[in-house]
Coordinates of N, CA and C in Angstrom, one line a residue:
X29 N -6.7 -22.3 -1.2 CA -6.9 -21.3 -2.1 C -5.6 -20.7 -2.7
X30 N -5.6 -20.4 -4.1 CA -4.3 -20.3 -5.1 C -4.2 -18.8 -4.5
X31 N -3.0 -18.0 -3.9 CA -2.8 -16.9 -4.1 C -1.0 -16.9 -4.5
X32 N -1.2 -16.0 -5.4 CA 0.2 -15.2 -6.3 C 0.9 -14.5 -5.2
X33 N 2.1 -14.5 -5.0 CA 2.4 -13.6 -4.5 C 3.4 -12.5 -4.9
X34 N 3.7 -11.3 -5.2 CA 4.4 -10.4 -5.6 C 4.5 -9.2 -5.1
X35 N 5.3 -9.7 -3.8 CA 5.5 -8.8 -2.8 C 6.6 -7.5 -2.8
X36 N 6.3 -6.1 -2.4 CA 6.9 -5.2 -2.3 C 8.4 -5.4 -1.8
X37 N 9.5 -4.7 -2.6 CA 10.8 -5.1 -1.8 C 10.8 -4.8 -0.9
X38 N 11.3 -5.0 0.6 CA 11.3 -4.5 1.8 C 12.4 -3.1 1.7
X39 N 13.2 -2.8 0.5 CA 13.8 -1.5 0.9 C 12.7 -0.4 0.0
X40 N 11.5 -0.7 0.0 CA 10.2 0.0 -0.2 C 9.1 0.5 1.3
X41 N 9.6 -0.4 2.0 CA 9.2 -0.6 3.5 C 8.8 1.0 3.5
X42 N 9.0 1.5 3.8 CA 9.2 2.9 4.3 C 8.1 3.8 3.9
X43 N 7.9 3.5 2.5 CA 7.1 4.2 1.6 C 5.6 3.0 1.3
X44 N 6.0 2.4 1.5 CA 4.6 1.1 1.3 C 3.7 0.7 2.3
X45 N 4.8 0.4 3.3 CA 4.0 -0.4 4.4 C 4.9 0.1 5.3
X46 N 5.4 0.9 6.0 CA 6.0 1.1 7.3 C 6.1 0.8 8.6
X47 N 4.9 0.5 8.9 CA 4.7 0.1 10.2 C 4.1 -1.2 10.4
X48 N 4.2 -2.2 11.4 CA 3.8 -3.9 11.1 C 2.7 -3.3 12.1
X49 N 1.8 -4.9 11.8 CA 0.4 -4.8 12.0 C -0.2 -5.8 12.5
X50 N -1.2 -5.7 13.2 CA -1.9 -6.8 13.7 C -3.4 -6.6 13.0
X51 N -3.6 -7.2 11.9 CA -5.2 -6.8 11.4 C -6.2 -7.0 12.3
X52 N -7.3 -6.7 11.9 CA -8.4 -6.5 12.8 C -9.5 -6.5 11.6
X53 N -9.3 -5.5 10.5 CA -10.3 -5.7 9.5 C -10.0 -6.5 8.1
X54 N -11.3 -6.2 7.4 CA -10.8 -6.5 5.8 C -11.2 -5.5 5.5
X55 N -10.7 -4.3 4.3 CA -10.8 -3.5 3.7 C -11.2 -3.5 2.2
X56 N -12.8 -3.4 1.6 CA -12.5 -3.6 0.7 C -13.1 -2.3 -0.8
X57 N -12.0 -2.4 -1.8 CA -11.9 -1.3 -2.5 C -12.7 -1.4 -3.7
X58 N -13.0 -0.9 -4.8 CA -13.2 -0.8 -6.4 C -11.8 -0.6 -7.1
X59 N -10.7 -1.0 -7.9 CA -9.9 -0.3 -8.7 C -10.3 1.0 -9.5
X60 N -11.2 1.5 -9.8 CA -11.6 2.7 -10.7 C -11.0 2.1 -11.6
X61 N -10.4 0.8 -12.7 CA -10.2 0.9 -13.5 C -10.0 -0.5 -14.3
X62 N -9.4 -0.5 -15.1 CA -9.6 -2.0 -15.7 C -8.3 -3.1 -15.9
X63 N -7.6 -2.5 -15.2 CA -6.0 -3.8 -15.0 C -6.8 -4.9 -14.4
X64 N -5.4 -5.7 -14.5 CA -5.9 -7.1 -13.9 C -5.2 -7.4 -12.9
X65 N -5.1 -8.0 -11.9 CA -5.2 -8.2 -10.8 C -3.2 -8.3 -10.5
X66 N -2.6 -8.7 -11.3 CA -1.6 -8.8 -11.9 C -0.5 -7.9 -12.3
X67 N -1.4 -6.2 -12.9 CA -1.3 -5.6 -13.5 C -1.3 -4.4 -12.1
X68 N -2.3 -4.5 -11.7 CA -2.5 -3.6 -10.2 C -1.2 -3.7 -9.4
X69 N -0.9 -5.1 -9.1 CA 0.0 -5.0 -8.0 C 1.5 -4.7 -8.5
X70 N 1.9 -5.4 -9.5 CA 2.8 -4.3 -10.5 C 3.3 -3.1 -10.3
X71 N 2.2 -2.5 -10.8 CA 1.9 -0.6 -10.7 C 2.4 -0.2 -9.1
X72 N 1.5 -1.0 -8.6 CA 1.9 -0.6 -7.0 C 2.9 -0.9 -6.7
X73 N 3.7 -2.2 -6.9 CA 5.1 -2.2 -6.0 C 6.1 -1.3 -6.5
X74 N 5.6 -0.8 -8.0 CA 6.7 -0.5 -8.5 C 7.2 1.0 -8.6
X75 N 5.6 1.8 -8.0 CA 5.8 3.3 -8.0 C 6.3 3.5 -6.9
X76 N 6.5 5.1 -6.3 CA 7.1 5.5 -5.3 C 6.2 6.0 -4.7
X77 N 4.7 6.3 -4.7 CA 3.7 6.8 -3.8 C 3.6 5.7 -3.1
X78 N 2.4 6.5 -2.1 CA 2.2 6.0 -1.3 C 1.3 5.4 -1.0
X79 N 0.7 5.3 -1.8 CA -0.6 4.5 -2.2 C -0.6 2.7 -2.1
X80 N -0.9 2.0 -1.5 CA -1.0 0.6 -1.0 C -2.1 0.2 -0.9
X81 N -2.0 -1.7 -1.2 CA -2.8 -2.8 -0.6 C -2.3 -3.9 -0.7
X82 N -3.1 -4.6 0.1 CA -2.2 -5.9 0.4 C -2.9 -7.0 -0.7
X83 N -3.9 -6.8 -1.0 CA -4.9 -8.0 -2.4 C -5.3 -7.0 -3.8
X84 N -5.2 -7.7 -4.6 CA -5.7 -7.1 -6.0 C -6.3 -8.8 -6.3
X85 N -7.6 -8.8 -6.4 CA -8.8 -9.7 -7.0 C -9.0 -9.1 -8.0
X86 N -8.9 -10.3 -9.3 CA -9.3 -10.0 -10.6 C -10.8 -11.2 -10.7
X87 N -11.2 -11.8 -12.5 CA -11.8 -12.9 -12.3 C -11.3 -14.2 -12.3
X88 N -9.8 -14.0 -12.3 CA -9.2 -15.6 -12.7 C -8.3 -15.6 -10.8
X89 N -7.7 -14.6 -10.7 CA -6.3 -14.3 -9.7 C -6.5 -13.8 -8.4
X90 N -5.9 -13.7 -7.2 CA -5.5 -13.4 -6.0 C -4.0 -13.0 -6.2
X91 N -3.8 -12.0 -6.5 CA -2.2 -11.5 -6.3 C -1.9 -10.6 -4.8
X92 N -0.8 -11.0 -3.9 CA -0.9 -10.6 -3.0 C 0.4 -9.4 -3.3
X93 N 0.4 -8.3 -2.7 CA 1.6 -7.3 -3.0 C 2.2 -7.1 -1.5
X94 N 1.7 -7.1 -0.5 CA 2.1 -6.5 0.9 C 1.8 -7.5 2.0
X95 N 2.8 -7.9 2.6 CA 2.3 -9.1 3.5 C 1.3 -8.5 4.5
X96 N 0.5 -9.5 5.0 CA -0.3 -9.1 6.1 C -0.2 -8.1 7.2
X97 N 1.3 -8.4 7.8 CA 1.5 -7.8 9.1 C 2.4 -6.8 8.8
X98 N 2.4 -6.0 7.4 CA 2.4 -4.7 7.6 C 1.3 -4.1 7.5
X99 N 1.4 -2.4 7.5 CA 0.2 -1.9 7.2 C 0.6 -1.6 5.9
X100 N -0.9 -0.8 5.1 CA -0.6 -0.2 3.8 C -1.7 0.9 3.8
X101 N -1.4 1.6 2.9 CA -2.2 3.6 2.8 C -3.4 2.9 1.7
X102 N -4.0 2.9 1.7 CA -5.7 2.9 1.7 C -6.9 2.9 1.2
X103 N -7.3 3.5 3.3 CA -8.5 3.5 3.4 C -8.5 4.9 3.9
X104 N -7.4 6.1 3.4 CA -8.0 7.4 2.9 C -8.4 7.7 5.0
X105 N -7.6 7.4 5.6 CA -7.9 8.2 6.9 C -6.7 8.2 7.6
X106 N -5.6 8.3 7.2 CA -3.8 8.4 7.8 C -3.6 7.7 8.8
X107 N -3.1 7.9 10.2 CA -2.8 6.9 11.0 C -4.1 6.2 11.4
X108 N -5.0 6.0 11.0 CA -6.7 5.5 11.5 C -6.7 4.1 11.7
X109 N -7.6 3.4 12.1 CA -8.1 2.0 11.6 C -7.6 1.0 10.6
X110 N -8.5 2.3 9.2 CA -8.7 1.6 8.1 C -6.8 1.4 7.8
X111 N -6.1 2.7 7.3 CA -4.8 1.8 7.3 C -3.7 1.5 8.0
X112 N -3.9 1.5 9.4 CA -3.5 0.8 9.9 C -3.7 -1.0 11.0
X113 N -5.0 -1.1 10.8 CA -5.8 -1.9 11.4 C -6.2 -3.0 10.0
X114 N -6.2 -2.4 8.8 CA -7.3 -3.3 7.5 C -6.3 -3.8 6.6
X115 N -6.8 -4.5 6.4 CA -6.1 -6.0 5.3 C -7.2 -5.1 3.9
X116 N -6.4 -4.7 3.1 CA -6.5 -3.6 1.4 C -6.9 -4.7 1.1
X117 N -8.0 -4.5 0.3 CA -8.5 -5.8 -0.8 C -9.1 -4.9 -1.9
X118 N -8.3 -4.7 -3.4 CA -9.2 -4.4 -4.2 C -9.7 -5.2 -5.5
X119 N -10.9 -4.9 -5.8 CA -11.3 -5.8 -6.9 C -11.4 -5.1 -7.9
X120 N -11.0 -5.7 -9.4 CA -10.8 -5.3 -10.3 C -11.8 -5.4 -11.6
X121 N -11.4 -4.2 -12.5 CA -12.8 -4.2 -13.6 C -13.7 -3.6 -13.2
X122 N -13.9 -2.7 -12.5 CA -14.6 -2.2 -11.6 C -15.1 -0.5 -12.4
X123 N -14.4 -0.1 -12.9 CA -14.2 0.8 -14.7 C -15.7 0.8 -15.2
X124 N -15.3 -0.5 -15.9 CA -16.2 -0.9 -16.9 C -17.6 -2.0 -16.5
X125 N -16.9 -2.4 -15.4 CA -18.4 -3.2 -15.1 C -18.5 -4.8 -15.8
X126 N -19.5 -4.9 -15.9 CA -20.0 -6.2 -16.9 C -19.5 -7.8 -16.0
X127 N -19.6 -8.6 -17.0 CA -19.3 -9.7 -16.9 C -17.9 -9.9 -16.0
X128 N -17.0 -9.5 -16.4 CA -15.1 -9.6 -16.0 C -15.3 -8.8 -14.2
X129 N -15.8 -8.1 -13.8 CA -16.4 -7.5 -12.3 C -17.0 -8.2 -11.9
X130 N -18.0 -8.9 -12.4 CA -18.8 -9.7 -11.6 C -18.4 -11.3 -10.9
X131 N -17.3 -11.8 -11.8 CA -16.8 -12.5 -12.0 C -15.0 -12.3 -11.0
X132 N -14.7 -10.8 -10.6 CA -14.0 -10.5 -9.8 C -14.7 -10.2 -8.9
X133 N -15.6 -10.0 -8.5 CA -16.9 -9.8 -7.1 C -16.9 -11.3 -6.6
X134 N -17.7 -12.3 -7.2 CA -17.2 -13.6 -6.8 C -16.3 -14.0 -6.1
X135 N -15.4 -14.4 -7.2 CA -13.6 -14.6 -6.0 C -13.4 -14.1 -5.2
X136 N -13.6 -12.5 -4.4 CA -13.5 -11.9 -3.9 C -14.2 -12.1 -2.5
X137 N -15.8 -12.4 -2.9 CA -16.2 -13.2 -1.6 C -15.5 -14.1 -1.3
X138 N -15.2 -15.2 -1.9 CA -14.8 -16.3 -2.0 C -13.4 -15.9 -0.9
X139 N -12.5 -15.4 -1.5 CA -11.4 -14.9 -0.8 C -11.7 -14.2 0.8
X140 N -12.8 -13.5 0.2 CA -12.7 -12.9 2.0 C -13.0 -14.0 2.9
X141 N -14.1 -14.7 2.6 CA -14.9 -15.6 3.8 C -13.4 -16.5 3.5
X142 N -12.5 -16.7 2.8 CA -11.3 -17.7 3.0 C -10.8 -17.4 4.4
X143 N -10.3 -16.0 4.3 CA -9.6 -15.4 5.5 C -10.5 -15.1 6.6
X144 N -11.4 -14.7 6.7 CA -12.3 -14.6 7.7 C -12.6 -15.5 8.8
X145 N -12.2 -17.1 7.8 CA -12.4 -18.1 8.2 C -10.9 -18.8 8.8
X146 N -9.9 -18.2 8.2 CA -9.0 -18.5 8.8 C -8.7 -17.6 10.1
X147 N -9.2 -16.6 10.2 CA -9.1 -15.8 11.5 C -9.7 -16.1 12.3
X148 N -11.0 -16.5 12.0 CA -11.8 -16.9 12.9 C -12.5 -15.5 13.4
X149 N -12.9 -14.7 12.6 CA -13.7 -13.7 12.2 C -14.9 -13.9 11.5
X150 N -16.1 -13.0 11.9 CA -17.5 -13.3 11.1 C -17.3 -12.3 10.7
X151 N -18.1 -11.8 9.5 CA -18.7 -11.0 8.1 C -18.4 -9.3 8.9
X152 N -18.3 -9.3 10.2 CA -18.9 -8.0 10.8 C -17.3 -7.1 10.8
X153 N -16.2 -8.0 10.5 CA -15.1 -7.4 9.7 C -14.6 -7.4 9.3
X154 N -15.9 -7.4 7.7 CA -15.6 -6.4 6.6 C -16.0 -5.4 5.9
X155 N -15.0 -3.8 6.0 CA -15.7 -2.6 6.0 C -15.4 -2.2 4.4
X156 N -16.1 -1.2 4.2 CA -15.7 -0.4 3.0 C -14.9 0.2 2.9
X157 N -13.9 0.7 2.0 CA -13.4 2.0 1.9 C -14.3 3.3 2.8
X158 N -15.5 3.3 2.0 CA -16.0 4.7 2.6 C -16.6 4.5 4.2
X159 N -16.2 3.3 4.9 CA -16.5 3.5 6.5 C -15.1 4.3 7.1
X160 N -14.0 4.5 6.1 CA -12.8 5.2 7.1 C -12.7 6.6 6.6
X161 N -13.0 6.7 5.4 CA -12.6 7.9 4.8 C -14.1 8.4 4.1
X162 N -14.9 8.3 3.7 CA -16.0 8.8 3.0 C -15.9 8.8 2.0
X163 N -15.3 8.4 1.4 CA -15.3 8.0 -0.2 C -15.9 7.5 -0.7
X164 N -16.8 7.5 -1.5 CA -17.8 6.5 -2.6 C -16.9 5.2 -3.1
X165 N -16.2 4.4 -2.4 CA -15.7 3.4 -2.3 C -15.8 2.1 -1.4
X166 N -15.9 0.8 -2.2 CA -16.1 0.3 -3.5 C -17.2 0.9 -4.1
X167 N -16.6 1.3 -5.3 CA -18.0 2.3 -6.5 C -18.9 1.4 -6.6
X168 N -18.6 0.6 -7.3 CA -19.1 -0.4 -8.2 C -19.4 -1.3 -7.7
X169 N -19.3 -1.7 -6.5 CA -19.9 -2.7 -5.2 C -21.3 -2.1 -5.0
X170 N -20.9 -0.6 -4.2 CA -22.2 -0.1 -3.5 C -23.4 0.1 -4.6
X171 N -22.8 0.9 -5.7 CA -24.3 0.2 -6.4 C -25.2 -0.3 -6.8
X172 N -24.4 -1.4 -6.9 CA -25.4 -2.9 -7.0 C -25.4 -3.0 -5.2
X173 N -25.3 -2.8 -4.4 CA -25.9 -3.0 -3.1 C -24.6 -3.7 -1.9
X174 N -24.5 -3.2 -1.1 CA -23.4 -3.4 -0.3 C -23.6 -4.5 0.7
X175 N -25.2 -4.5 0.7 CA -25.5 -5.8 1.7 C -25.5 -6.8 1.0
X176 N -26.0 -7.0 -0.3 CA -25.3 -8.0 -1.1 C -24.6 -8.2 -1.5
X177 N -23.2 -7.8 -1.2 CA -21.8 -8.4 -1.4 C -21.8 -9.1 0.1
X178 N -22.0 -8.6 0.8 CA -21.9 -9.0 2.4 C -22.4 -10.4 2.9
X179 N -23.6 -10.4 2.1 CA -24.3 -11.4 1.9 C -23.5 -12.9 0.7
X180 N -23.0 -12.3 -0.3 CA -21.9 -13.3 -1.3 C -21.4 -14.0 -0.4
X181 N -20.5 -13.2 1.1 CA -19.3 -13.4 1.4 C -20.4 -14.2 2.7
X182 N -21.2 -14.2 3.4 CA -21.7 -15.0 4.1 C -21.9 -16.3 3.9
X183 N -22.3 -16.3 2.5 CA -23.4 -17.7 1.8 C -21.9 -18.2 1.8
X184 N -20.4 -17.9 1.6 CA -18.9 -18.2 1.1 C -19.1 -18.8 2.6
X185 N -19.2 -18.1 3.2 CA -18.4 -19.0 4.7 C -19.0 -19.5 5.5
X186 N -20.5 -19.9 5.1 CA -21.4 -20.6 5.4 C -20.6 -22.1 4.7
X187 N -20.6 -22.2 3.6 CA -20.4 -23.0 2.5 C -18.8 -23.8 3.4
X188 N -17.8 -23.0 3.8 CA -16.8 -23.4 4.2 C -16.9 -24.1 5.8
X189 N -17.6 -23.7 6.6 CA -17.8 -24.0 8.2 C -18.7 -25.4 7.8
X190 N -19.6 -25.5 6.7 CA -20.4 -26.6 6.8 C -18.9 -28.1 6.0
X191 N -18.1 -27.1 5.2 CA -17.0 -28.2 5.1 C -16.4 -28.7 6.0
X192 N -16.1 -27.8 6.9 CA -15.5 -28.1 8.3 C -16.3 -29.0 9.1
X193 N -17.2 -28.6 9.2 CA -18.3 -29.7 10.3 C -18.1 -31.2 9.7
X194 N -18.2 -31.5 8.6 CA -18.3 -32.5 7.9 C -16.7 -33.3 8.1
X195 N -15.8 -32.4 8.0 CA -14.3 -33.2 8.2 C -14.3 -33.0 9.5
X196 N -14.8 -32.4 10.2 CA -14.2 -32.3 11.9 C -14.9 -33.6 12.4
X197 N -16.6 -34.6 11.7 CA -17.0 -35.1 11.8 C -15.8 -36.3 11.9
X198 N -15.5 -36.6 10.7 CA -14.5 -37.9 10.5 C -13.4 -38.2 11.1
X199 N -12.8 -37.0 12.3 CA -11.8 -36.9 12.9 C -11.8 -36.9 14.5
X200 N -11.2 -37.5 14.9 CA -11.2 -38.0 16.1 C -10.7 -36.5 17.0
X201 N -11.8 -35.9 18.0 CA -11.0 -35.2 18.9 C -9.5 -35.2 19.0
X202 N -8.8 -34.0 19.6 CA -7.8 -33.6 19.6 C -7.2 -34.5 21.2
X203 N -7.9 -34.4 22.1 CA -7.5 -35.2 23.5 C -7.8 -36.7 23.3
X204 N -8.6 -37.6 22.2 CA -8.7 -38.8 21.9 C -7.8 -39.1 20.7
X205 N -7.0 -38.5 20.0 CA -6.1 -38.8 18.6 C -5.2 -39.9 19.4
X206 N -4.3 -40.0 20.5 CA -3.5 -41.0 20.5 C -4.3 -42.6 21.0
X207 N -5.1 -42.2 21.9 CA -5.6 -43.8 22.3 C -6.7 -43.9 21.0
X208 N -7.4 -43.4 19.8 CA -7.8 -43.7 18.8 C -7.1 -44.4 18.0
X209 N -6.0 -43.7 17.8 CA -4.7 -44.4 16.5 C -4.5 -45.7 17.1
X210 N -4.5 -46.2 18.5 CA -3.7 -47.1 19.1 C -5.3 -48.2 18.8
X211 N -6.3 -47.7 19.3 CA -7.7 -48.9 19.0 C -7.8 -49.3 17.8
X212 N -7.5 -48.4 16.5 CA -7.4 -49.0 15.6 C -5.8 -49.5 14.8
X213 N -5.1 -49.8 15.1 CA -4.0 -50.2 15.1 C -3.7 -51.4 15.3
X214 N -4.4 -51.5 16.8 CA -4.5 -52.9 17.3 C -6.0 -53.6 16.9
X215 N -6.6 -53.0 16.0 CA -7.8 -53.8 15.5 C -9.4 -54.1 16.4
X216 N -9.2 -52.7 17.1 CA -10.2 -53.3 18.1 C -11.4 -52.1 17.1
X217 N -11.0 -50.9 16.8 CA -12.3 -50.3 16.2 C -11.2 -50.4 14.1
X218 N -12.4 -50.0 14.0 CA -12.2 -49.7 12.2 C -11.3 -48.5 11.4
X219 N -11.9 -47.6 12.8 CA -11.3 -46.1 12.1 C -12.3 -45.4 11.3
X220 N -13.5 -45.9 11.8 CA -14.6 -44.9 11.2 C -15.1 -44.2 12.7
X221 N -16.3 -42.8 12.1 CA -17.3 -42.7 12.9 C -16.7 -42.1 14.3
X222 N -15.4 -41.7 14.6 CA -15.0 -41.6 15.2 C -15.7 -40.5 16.5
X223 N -16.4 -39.7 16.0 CA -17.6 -39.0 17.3 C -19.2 -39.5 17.0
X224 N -19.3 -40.8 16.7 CA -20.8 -41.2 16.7 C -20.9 -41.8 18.2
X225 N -22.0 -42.4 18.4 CA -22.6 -42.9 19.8 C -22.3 -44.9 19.0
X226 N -21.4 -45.5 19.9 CA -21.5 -46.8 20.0 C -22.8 -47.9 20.3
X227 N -23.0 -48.5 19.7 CA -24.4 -49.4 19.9 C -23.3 -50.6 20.2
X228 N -24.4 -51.3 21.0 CA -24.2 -52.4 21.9 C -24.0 -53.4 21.2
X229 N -24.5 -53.8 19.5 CA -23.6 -55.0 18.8 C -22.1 -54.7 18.8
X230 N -21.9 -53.2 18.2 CA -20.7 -52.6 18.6 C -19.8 -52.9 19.5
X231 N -20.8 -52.8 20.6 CA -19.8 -53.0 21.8 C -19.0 -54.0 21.9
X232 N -20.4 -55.6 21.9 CA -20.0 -56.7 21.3 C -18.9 -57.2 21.0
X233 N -18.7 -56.4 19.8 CA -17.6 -57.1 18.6 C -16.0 -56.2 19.4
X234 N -16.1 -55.2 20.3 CA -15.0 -54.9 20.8 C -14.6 -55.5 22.1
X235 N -15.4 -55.7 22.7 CA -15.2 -56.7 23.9 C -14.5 -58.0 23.6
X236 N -15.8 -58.9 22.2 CA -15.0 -60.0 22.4 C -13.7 -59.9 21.6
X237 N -13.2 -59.0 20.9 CA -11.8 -58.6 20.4 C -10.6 -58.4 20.9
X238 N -11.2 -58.3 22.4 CA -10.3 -57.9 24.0 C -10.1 -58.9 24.1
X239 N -11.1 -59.8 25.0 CA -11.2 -61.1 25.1 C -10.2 -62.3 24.8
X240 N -10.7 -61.7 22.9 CA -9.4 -63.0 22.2 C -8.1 -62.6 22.3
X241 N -7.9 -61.0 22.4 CA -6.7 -60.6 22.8 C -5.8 -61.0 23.7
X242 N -6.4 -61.1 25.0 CA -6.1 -61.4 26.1 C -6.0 -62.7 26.5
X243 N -6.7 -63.4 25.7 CA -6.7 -65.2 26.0 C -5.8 -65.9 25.5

């Protein structure tokens, strides 16, 4: 997955992200307004508050501003959870609505079940804004329904684990990779099918392949 990166100077540390971090959540916001994803993280690196996040989702972009393993200010509850424990995700167009939001709600799943899936986390964390602070945040999320964004981002990493199953299929266990490379190397299997069940013509054609080997 394409992400931008346009990261905060570290002699911003202090005021941005101060303290490093071991995430635990995803955090995710509304912008209240209509920049683009590009535009957001800009603003943010470049003011002097203290206001932070680490993702700005538009409909085209992933711009990252704050690396992971710091924290950033929020989720509106000070030393808490939300910012110090949550990976900031805000989505953009969120203002005005329409087509360009909806279209930033998308990638947004898309992006969370990415990470979720690289963490090796399920759906159960990702919180709102208003689970740390009470804020009617994401606005324009919870309106149209909070369990169906939740739901976007399931159907996302459903969609990704069934990719995995499918390549984990074609690849040879981790404790069988070397005597694999070596059977097919030396021509005794093909290099397919590598966790199917062997049938006995199968077997066959690998025995007598020993056989002439050896003879």
């Amino acid at each position: 997955m394409k992400i931008i990166q346009n990261l905060v100077s570290p002699s911003k540390y202090n005021i941005k992200c101060p303290y490093t971090m071991d995430p635990e959540y995803i955090v995710v916001h509304n912008t209240a307004n209509d920049a683009s994803a590009r535009d957001e993280i800009a603003y943010m690196i470049r003011n002097n508050t203290q206001v932070s996040f680490h993702y700005a989702i538009d409909d085209k972009e992933i711009v990252q501003g704050i690396p992971e393993n710091r924290n950033a200010w929020h989720a509106g509850d000070g030393n808490g959870q939300g910012n110090r424990k949550g990976i900031g995700i805000e989505i953009c167009y969120s203002k005005s609505g329409g087509k360009r939001f909806e279209e930033a709600e998308k990638l947004a799943a898309k992006f969370i079940a990415y990470k979720l899936d690289e963490k090796n986390w399920g759906v159960d964390r990702v919180k709102k804004h208003q689970d740390f602070s009470g804020k009617y945040c994401p606005h324009r999320t919870l309106d149209l329904g909070w369990q169906r964004f939740l739901n976007m981002i399931q159907n996302e990493l459903n969609k990704l684990k069934g990719a995995e199953k499918v390549t984990d299929k074609n690849k040879p266990s981790k404790w069988a990779e070397k005597e694999w490379a070596w059977a097919q190397k030396e021509g005794y299997l093909d290099g397919t099918r590598p966790k199917d069940p062997i049938t006995r013509e199968e077997m066959a054609i690998v025995l007598k392949r020993l056989v002439d080997r050896v003879g």
